GROMACS .gro file of C-alpha atoms in nm:
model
  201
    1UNK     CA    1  10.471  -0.121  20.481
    2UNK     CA    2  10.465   0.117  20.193
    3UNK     CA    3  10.600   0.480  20.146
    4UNK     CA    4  10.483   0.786  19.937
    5UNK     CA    5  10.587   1.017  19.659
    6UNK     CA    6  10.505   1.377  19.761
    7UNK     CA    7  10.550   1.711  19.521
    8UNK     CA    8  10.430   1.879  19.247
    9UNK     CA    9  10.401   1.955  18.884
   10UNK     CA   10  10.466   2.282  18.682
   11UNK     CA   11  10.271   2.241  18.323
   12UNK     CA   12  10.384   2.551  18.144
   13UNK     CA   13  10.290   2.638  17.768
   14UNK     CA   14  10.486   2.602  17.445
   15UNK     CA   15  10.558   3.011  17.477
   16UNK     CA   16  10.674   2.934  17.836
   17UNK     CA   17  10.369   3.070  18.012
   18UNK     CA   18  10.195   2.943  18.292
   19UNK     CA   19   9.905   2.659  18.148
   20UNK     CA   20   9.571   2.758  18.299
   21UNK     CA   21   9.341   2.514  18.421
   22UNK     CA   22   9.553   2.238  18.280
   23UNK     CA   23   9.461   1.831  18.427
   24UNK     CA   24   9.738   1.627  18.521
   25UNK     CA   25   9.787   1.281  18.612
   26UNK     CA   26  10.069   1.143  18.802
   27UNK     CA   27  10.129   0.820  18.808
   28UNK     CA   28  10.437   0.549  18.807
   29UNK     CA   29  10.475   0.180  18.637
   30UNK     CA   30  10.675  -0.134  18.738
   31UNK     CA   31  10.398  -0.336  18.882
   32UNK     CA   32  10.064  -0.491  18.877
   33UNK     CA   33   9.752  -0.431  19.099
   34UNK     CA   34   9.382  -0.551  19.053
   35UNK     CA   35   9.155  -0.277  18.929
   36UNK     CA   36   8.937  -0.078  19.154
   37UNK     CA   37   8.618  -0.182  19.018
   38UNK     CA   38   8.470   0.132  19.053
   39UNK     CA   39   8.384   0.297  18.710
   40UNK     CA   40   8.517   0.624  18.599
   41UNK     CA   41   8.249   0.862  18.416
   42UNK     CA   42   8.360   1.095  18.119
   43UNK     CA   43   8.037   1.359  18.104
   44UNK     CA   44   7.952   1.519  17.727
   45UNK     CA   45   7.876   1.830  17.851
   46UNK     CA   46   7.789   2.116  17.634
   47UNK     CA   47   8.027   2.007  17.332
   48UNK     CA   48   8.318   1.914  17.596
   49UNK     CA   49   8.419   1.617  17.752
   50UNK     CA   50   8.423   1.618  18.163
   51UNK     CA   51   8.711   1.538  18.241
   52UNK     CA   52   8.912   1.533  17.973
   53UNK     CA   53   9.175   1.346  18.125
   54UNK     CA   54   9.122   1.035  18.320
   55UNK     CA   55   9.369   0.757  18.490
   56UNK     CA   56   9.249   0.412  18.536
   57UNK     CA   57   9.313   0.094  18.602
   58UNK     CA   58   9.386  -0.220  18.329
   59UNK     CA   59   9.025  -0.428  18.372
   60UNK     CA   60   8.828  -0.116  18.478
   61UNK     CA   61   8.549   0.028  18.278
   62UNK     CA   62   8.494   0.387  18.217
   63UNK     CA   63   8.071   0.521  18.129
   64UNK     CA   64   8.034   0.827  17.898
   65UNK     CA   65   7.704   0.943  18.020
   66UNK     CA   66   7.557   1.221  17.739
   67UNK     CA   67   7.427   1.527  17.940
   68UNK     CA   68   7.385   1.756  17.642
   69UNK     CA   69   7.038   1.798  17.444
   70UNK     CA   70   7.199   1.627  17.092
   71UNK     CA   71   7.339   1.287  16.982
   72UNK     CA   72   7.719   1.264  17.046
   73UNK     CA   73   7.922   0.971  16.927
   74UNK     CA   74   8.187   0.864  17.097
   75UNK     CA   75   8.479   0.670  16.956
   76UNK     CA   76   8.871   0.599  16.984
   77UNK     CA   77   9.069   0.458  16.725
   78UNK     CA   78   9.330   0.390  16.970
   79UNK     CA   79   9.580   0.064  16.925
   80UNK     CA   80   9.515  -0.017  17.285
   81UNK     CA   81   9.138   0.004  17.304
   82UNK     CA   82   8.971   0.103  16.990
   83UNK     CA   83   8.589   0.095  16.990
   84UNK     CA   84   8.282   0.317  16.861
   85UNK     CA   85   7.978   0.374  17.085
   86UNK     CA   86   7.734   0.510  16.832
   87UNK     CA   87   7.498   0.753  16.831
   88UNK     CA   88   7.322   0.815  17.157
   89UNK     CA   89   7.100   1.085  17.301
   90UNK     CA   90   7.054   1.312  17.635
   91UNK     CA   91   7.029   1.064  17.950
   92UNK     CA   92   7.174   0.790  17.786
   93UNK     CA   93   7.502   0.651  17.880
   94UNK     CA   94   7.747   0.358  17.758
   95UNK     CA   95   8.060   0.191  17.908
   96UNK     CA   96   8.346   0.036  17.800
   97UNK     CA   97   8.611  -0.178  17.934
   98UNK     CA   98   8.972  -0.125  17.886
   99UNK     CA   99   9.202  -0.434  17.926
  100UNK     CA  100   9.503  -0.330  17.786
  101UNK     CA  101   9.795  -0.102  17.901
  102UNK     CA  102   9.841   0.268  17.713
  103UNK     CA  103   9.729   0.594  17.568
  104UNK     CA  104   9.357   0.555  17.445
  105UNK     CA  105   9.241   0.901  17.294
  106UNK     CA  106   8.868   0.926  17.231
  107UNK     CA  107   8.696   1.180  17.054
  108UNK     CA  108   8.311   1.254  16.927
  109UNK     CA  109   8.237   1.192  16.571
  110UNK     CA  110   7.955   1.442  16.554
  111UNK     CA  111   8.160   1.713  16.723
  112UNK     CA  112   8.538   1.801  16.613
  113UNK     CA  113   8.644   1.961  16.954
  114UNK     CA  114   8.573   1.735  17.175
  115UNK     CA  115   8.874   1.511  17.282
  116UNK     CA  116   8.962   1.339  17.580
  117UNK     CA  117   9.247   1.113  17.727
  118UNK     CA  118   9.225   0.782  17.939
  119UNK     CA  119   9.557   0.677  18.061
  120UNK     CA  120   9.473   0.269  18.114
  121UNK     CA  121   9.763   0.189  18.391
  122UNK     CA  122   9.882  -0.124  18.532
  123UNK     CA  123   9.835  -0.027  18.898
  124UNK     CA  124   9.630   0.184  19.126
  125UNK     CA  125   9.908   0.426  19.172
  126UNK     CA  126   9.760   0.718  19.018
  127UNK     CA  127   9.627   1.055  19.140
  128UNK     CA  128   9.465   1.393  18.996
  129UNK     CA  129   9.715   1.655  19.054
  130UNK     CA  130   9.572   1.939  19.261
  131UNK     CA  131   9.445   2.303  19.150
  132UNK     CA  132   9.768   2.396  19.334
  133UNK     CA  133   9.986   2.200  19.169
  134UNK     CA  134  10.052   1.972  19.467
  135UNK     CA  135   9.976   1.583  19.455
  136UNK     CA  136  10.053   1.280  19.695
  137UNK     CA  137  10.086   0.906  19.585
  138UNK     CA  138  10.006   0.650  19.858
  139UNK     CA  139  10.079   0.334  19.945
  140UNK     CA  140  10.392   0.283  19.729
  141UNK     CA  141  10.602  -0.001  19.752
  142UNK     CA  142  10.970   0.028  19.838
  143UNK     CA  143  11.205   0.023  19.553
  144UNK     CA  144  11.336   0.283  19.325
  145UNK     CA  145  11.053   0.366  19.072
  146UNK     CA  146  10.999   0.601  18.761
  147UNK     CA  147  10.715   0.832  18.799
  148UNK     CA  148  10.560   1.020  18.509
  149UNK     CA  149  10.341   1.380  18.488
  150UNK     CA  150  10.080   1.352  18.224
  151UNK     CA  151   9.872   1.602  18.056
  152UNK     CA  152   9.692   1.606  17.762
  153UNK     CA  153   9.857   1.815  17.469
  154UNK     CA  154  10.215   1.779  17.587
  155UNK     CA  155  10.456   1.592  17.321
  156UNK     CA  156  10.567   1.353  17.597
  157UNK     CA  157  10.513   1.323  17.995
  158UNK     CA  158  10.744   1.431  18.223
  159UNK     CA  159  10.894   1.159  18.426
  160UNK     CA  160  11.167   1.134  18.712
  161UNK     CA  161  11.333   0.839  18.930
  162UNK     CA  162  11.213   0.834  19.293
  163UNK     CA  163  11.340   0.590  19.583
  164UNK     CA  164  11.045   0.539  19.818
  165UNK     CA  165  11.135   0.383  20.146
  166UNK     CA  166  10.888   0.178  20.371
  167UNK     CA  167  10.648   0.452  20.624
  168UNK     CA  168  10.840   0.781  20.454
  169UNK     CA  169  10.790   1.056  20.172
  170UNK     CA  170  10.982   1.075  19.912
  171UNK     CA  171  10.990   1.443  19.741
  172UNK     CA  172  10.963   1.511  19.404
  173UNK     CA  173  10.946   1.791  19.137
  174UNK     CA  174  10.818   1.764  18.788
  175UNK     CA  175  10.766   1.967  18.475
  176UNK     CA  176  10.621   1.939  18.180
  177UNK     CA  177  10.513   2.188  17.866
  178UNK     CA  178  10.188   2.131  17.684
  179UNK     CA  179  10.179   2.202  17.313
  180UNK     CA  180   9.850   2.266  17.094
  181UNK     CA  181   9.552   1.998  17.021
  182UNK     CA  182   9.654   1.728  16.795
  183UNK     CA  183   9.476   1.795  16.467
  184UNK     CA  184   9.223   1.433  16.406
  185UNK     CA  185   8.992   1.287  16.188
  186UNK     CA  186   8.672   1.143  16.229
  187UNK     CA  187   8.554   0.770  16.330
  188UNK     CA  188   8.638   0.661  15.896
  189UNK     CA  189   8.934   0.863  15.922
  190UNK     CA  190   8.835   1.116  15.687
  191UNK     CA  191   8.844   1.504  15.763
  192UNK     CA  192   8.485   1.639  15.944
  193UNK     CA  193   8.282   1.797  15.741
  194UNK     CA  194   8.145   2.164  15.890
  195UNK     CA  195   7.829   2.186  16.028
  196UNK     CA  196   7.533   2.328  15.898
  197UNK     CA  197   7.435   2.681  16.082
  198UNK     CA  198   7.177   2.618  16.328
  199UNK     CA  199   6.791   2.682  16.249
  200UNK     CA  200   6.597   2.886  16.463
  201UNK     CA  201   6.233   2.898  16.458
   0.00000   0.00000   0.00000
């Protein structure tokens, strides 16, 4: 029998303001599950990444389909998964696999604002905090466990001990404040260069 950890997170700005439209992922470490096997997609999606925050599972594989009408290239120079997709066009999509535990931040060589965030966790207990703030983990094992509020741009996640007993909720509050975008370079690790203005005919 397992239990669950029920609350919320408040993600608040640097000034102290309310964060608008800001993804979070809660999630908590301590043990090991098998990966899902289902793949998670990241969209490029007029200049953006969709999501830009994503939780999965050590062994599963994200795609990063391209939906816009130019080349994007994708890459991470992450310690735990670094890789570099190339250039690919509209209706084209790649995968990779991510074996290893951490923080893998991937970015688009071609375009300097796009970022995006996979948190590669050792178990399946992760979940997409809700537009209300509001999130529920399942199927959590009894014990006493550190869980952790991430979202992109915020110096450090917020985390809190919970004790989750067997066929009951455990409540739980979290904060955390989310700072500006991390200023990066590009796939050589040299600044981007600005592109040329657009030609119309």
């Amino acid at each position: 029998p397992t239990g669950r950890v029920v609350g919320s997170v408040k993600v608040t700005e640097a000034d102290g303001k309310p964060a608008v439209n800001a993804e979070v992922i809660v999630y908590l470490v301590g043990f090991a599950e098998p990966p899902a096997g289902t793949p998670t997609v990241i969209q490029q999606k007029g200049r953006r990444f969709v999501p830009d925050l994503v939780a999965i599972t050590v062994g599963d594989s994200v795609s990063f389909p391209n939906r816009d009408p130019f080349l994007h290239n994708v890459f991470s120079q992450s310690p735990p998964r670094k890789f570099d997709l190339g250039s690919f066009k509209k209706g084209e999509s790649k995968d990779r696999q991510f074996a290893t535990p951490g923080v893998v931040d991937v970015y688009c060589n071609i375009h300097p604002e796009m970022a995006a965030t996979v948190l590669v966790l050792p178990n399946r207990r992760h979940t997409r905090v809700g537009a209300d703030g509001r999130f529920t983990l399942d199927g959590v094992p009894p014990g006493t466990w550190t869980v952790f509020a991430y979202t992109r741009r915020a110096a450090k996640p917020a985390s809190s001990k919970v004790t989750v007993t067997a066929g009951a909720d455990a409540p739980l509050e979290l904060a955390v404040v989310r700072g500006g975008e991390v200023p990066h370079t590009n796939k050589y690790g040299e600044k981007y260069r600005r592109e040329p203005p657009p030609t119309y005919r």
